[in-house]
Short mmCIF file of C-alpha atoms in Angstrom, two decimals:
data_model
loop_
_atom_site.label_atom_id
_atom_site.label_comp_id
_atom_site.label_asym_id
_atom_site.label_seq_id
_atom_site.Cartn_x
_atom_site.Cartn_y
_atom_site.Cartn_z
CA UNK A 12 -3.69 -20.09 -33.68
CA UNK A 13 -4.84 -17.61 -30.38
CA UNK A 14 -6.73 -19.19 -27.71
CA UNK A 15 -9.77 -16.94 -27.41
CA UNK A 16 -9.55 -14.75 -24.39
CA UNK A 17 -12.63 -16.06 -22.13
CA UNK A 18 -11.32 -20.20 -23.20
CA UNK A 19 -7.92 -18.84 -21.44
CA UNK A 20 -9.80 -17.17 -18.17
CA UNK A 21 -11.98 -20.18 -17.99
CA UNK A 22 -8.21 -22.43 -18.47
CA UNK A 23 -6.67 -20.12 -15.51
CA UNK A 24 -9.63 -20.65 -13.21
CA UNK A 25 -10.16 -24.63 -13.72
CA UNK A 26 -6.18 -24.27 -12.29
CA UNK A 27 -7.59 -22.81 -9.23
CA UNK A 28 -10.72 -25.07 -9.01
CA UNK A 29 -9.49 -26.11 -5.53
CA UNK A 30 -10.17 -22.59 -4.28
CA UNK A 31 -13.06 -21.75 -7.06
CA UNK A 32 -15.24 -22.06 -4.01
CA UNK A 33 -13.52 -18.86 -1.98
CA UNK A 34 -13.15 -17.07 -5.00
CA UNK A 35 -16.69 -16.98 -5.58
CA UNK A 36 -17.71 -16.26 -1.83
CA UNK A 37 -18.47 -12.47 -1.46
CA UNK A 38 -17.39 -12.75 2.16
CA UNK A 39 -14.06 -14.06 1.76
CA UNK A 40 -11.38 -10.58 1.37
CA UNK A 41 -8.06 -13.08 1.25
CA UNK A 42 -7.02 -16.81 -0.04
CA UNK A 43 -4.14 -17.81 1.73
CA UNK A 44 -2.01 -20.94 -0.08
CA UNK A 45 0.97 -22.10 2.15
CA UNK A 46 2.15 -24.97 0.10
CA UNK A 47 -0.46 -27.37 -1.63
CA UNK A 48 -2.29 -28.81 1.38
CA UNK A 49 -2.48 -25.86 3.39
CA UNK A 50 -5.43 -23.22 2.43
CA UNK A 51 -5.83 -20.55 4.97
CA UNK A 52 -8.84 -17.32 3.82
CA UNK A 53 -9.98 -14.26 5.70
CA UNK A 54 -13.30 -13.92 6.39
CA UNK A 55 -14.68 -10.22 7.76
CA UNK A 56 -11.75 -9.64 8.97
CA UNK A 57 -10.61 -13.17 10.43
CA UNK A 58 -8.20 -15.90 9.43
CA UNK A 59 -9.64 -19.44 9.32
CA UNK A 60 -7.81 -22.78 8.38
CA UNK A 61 -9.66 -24.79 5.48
CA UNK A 62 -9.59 -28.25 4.60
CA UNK A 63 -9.34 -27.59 0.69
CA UNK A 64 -6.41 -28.31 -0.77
CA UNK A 65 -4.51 -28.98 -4.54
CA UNK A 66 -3.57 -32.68 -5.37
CA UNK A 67 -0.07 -31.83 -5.17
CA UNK A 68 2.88 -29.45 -5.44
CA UNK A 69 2.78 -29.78 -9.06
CA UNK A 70 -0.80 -29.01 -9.57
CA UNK A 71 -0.50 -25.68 -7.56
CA UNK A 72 2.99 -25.01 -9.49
CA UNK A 73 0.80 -25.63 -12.92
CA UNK A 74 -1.82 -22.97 -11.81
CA UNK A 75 0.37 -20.53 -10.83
CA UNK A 76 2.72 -21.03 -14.40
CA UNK A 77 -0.67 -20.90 -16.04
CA UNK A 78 -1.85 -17.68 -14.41
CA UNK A 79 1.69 -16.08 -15.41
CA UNK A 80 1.04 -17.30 -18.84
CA UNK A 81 -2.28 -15.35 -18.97
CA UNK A 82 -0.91 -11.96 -17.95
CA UNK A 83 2.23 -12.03 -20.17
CA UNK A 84 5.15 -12.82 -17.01
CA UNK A 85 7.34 -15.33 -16.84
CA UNK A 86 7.85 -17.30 -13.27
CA UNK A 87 10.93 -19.95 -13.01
CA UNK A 88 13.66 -21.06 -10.70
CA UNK A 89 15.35 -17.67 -11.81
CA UNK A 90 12.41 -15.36 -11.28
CA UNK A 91 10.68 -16.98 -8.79
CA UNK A 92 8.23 -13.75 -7.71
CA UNK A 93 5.11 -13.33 -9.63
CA UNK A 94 2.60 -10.57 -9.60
CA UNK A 95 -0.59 -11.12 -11.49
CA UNK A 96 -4.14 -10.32 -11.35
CA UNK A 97 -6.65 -13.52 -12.06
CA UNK A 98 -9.65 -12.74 -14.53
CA UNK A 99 -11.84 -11.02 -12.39
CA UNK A 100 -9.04 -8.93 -11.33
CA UNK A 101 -8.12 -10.51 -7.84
CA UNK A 102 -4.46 -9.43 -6.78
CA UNK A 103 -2.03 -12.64 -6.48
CA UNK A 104 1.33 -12.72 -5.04
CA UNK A 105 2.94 -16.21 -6.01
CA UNK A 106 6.15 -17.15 -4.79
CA UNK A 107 7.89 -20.56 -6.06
CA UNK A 108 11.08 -22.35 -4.84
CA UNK A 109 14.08 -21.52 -4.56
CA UNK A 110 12.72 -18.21 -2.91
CA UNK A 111 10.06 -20.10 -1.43
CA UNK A 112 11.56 -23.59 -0.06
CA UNK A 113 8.56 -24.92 1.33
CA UNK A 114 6.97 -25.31 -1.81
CA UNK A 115 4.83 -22.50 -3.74
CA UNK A 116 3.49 -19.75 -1.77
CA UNK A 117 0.44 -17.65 -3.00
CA UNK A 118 -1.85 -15.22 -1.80
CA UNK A 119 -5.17 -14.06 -3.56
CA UNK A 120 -6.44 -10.68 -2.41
CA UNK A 121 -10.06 -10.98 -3.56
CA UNK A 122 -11.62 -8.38 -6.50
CA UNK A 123 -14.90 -7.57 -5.36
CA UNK A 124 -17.24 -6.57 -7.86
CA UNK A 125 -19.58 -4.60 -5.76
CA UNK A 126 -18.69 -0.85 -6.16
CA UNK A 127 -17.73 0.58 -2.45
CA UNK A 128 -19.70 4.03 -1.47
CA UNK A 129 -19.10 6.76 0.64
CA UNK A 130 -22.43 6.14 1.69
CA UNK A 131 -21.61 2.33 3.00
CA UNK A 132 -17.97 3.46 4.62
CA UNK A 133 -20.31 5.62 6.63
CA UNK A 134 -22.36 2.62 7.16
CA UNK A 135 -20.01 -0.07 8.28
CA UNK A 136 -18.68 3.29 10.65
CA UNK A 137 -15.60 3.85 9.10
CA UNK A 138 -15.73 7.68 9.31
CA UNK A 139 -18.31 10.20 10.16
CA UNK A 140 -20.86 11.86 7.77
CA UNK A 141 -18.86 14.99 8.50
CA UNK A 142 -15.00 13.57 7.93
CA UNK A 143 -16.25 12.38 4.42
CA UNK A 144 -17.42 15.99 3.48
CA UNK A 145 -13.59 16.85 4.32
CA UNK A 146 -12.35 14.50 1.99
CA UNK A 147 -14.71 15.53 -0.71
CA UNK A 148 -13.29 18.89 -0.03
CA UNK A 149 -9.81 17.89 -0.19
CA UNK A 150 -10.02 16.34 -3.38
CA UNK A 151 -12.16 19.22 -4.99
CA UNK A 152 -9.51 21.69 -3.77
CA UNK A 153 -6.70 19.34 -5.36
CA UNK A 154 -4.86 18.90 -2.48
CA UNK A 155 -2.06 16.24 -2.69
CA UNK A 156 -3.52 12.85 -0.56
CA UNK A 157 -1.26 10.12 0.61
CA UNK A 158 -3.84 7.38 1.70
CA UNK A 159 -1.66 5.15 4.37
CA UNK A 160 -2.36 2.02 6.22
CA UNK A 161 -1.00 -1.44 6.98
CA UNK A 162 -1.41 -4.69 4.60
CA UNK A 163 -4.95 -5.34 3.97
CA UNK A 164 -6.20 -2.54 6.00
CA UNK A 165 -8.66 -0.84 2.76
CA UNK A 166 -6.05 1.52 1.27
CA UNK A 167 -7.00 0.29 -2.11
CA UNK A 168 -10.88 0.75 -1.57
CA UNK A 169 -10.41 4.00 0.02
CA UNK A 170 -8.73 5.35 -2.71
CA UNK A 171 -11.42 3.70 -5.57
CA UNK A 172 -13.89 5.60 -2.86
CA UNK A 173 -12.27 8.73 -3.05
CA UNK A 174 -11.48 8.90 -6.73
CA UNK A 175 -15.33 9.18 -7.28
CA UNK A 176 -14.75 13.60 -6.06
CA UNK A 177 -13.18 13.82 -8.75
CA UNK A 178 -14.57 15.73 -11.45
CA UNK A 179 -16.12 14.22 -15.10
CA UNK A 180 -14.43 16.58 -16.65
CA UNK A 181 -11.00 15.98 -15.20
CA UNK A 182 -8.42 13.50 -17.47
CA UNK A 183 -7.35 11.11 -14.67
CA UNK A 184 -3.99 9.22 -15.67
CA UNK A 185 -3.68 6.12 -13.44
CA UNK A 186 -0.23 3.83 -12.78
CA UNK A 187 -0.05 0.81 -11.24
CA UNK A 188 1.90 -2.17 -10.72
CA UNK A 189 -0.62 -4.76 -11.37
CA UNK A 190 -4.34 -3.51 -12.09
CA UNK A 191 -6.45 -3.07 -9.28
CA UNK A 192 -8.17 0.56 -9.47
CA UNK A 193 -11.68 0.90 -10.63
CA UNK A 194 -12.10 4.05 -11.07
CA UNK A 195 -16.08 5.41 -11.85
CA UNK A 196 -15.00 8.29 -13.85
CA UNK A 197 -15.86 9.11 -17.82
CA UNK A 198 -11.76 10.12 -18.64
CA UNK A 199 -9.11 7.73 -17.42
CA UNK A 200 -6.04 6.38 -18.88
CA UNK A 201 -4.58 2.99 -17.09
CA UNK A 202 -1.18 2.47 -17.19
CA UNK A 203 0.52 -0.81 -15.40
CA UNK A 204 4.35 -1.44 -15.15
CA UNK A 205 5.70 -4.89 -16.42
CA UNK A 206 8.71 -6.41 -15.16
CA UNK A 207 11.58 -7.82 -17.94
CA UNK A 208 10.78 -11.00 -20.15
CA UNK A 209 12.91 -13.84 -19.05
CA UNK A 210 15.72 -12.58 -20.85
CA UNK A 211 15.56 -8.82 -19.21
CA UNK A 212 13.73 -7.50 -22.14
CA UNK A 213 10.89 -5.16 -22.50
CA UNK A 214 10.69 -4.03 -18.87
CA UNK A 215 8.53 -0.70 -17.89
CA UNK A 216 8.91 0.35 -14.38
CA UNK A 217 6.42 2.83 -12.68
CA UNK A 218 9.27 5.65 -13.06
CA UNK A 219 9.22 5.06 -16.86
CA UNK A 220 5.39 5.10 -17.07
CA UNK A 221 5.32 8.35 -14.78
CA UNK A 222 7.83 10.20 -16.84
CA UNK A 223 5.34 9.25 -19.64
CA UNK A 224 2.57 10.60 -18.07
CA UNK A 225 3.85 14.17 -17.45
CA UNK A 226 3.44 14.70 -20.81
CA UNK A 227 0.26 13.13 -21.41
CA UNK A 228 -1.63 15.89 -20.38
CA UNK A 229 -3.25 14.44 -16.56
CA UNK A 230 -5.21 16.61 -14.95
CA UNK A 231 -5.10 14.17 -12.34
CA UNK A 232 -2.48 11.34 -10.93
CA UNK A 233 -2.98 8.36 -9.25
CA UNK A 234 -0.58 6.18 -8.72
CA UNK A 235 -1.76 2.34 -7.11
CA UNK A 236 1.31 2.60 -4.75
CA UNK A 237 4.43 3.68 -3.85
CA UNK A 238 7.00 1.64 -3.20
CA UNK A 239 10.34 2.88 -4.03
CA UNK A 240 12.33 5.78 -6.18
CA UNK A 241 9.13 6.68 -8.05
CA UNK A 242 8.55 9.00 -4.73
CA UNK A 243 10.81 11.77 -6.03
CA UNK A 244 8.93 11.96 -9.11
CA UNK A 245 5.98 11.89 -7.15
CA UNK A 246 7.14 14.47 -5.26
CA UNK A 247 8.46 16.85 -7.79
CA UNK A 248 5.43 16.37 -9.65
CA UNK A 249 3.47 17.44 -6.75
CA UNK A 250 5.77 20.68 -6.29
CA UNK A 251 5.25 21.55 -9.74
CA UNK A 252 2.11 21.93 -10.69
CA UNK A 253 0.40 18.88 -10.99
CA UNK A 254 -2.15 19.24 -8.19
CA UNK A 255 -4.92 16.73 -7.02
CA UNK A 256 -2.42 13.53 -6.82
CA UNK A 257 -3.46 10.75 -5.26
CA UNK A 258 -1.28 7.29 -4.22
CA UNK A 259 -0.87 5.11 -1.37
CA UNK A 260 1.51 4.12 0.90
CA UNK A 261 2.12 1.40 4.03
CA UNK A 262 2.94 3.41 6.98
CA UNK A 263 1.33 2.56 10.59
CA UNK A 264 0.87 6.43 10.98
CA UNK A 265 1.01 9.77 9.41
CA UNK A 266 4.79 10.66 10.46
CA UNK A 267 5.70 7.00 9.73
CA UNK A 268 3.70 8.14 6.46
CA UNK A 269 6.49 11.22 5.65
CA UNK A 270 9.58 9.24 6.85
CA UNK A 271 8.51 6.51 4.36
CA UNK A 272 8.52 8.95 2.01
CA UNK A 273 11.51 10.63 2.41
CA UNK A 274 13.38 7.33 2.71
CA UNK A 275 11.69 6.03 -0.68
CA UNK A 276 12.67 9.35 -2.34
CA UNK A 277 16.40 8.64 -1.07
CA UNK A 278 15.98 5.47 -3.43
CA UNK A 279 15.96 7.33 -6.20
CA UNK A 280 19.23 8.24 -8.54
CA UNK A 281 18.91 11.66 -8.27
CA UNK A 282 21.10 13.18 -5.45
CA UNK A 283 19.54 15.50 -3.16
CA UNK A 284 20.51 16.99 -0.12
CA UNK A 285 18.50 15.96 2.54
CA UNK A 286 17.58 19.17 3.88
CA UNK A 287 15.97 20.04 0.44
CA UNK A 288 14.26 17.01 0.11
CA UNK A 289 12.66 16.96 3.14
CA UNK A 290 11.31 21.12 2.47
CA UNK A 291 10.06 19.41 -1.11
CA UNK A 292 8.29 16.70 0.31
CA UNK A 293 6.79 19.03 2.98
CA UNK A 294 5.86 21.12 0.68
CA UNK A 295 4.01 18.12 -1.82
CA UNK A 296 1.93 16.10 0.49
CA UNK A 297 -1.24 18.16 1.52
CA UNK A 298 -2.64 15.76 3.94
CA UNK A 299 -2.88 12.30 4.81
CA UNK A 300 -5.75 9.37 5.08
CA UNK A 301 -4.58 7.10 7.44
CA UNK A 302 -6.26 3.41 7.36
CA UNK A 303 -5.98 0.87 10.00
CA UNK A 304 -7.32 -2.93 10.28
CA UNK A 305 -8.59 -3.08 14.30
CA UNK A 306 -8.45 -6.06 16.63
CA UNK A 307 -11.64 -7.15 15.73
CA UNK A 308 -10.76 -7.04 12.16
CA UNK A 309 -12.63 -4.28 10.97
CA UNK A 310 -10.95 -1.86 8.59
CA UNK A 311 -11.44 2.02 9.21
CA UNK A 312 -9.69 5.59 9.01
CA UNK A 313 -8.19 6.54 12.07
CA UNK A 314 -6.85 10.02 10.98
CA UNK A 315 -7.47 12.53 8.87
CA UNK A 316 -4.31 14.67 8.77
CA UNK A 317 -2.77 18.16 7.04
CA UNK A 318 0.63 18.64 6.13
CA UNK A 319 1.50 22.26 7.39
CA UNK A 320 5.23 22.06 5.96
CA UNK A 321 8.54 21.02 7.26
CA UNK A 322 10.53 22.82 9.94
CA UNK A 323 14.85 22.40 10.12
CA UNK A 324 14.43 22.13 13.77
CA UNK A 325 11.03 20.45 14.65
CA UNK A 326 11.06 18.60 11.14
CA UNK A 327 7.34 17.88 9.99
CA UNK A 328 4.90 19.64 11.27
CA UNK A 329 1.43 17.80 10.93
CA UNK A 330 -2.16 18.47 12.48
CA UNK A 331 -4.59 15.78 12.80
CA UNK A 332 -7.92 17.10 11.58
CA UNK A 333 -9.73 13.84 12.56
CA UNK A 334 -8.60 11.52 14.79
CA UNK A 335 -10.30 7.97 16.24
CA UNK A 336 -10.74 7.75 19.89
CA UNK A 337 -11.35 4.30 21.25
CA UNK A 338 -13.63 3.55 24.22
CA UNK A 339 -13.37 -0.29 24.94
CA UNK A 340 -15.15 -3.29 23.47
CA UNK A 341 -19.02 -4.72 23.47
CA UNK A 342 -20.06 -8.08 24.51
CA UNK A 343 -19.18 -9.13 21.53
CA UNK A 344 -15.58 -8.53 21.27
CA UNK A 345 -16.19 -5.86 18.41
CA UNK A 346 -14.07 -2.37 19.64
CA UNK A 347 -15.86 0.50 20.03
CA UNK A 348 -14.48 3.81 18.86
CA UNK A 349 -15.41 7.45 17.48
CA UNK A 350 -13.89 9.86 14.92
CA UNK A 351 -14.23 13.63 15.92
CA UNK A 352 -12.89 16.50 14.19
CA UNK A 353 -10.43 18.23 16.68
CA UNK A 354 -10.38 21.63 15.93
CA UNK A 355 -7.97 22.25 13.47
CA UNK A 356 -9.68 23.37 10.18
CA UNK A 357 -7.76 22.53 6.88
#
């Protein structure tokens, strides 16, 4: 007999019901669990203790068992990582003993169903009117866009944000590790990776699925994020042909941005010689987005850079096209910054 779909959602979320609360509070981004009695959430930006917390280790070991039920993993004493999305797509990172020897670990990054706007990054201040008629631009013209930024800085809504240039008529291909992307667009294809069963069986890396999609016809490639050897066939997919990609990336700043890169393209199994790896990813990234969380917890771009090339003796050559300037603080402890354009035209 098969449990009907929205018994099992409603199953998963009674197993959170100490954290139901945050879940359902639009001003919560993050759900911190560090071991059964210890709750932590950001909130706009801040980090606050709570005093919620699940009866015991085995009640926050059965909701996290139950959750990897629900998307198809398996999580034991043997593959003690999970990576799983909860019903209304939420990101969670679990983490159970022996790699966690505290007692489970888990962190919700919250799904918010409220579709982000160009129109309200400009409003919160995250860039100018002007820098987001760049980007438009950038993405019209195809370029290649690495979106980069710490943890939890708004790589992930930037690049939701951004996928809206796109055009209807494009076929948008989309690969991700766990499902996050909502992309507003008429022609997408979503394709998530899935690690082996408990036996090492059935696993699909990103690689495999971006092999696959080469030949499915994309007018357009996103990938959720980079991480490891998938760069080179990022790269070479870039240098190729397939114009207009878009991925993201944790880097503090745009040349930490192309040494990231480079280094996860070195992961790979295909031997290149430095040298030539470095001209190809020169040559594949057209410009970077570069995100950035502030003291005050507020999450905006900071620069807006092009990717001129790659030179043997100055190595990458990069010009910012925007770039925040910060002035200070208010009263209220909020920092106070602007983003110019600073000459350089892409």
């Amino acid at each position: 007999m098969t449990i009907p779909r929205e018994v099992f959602e409603q199953t998963v979320l009674s197993f959170f019901d100490p954290v139901r609360k945050f879940l359902d509070d639009p001003t919560v981004s993050e759900v911190m669990i560090n071991g059964f009695d210890e709750i932590w959430i950001e909130r706009k930006g801040q980090i606050h203790r709570t005093d919620a917390s699940f009866a015991n280790v085995e009640a926050l070991t059965s909701a996290i068992r139950n959750l990897a039920q629900f998307v198809g993993r398996h999580v034991d004493e043997h593959r003690p990582i999970l990576e799983a999305r909860l019903p209304d797509g939420s990101r969670v990172e679990a983490i159970i003993p022996p790699a966690s020897p505290d007692g489970p670990s888990v962190a919700i990054r919250r799904f918010f169903r409220e579709t982000l706007t160009i129109e309200r990054l400009i409003g919160f201040g995250s860039l100018t009117g002007d820098a987001a008629g760049c980007l438009q631009a950038l993405v019209a013209a195809k370029n290649n866009i690495i979106i980069a930024g710490g943890t939890g800085s708004g790589k992930t809504s930037l690049l939701n944000v951004m996928s809206s240039f796109i055009g209807d008529n494009e076929r948008i291909v989309v690969i991700e590790d766990s499902r996050e992307l909502q992309l507003q667009k008429p022609h997408v294809v979503m394709l998530e990776a899935r690690p082996p069963d408990s036996k090492g069986r059935g696993q699909v890396s990103i690689r495999d699925l971006f092999k696959a999609t080469l030949r499915m016809r994309p007018d357009r490639i996103v990938v959720g994020e980079i991480r490891s050897g998938e760069a080179l066939d990022l790269v070479q997919a870039m240098t190729s042909g397939h114009g207009g990609a878009l991925t993201t990336v944790h880097a503090t700043y745009p040349i930490d941005t192309m040494n990231r890169l480079e280094t996860m393209a070195m992961m790979s199994d295909v031997q290149i010689p430095l040298f030539a790896l470095r001209a190809q990813v020169g040559s594949a990234v057209d410009c970077i987005v570069q995100t950035s969380r502030l003291q005050d917890g507020s999450r905006c771009i900071t620069h807006i850079t092009q990717v001129v090339g790659y030179d043997g003796d100055k190595g990458y050559i990069l010009e910012d096209l925007f770039l925040r300037r910060y002035t200070g603080r208010d009263p209220d402890g909020r920092v106070l910054s602007e983003f110019r354009p600073t000459g350089h035209l892409p």
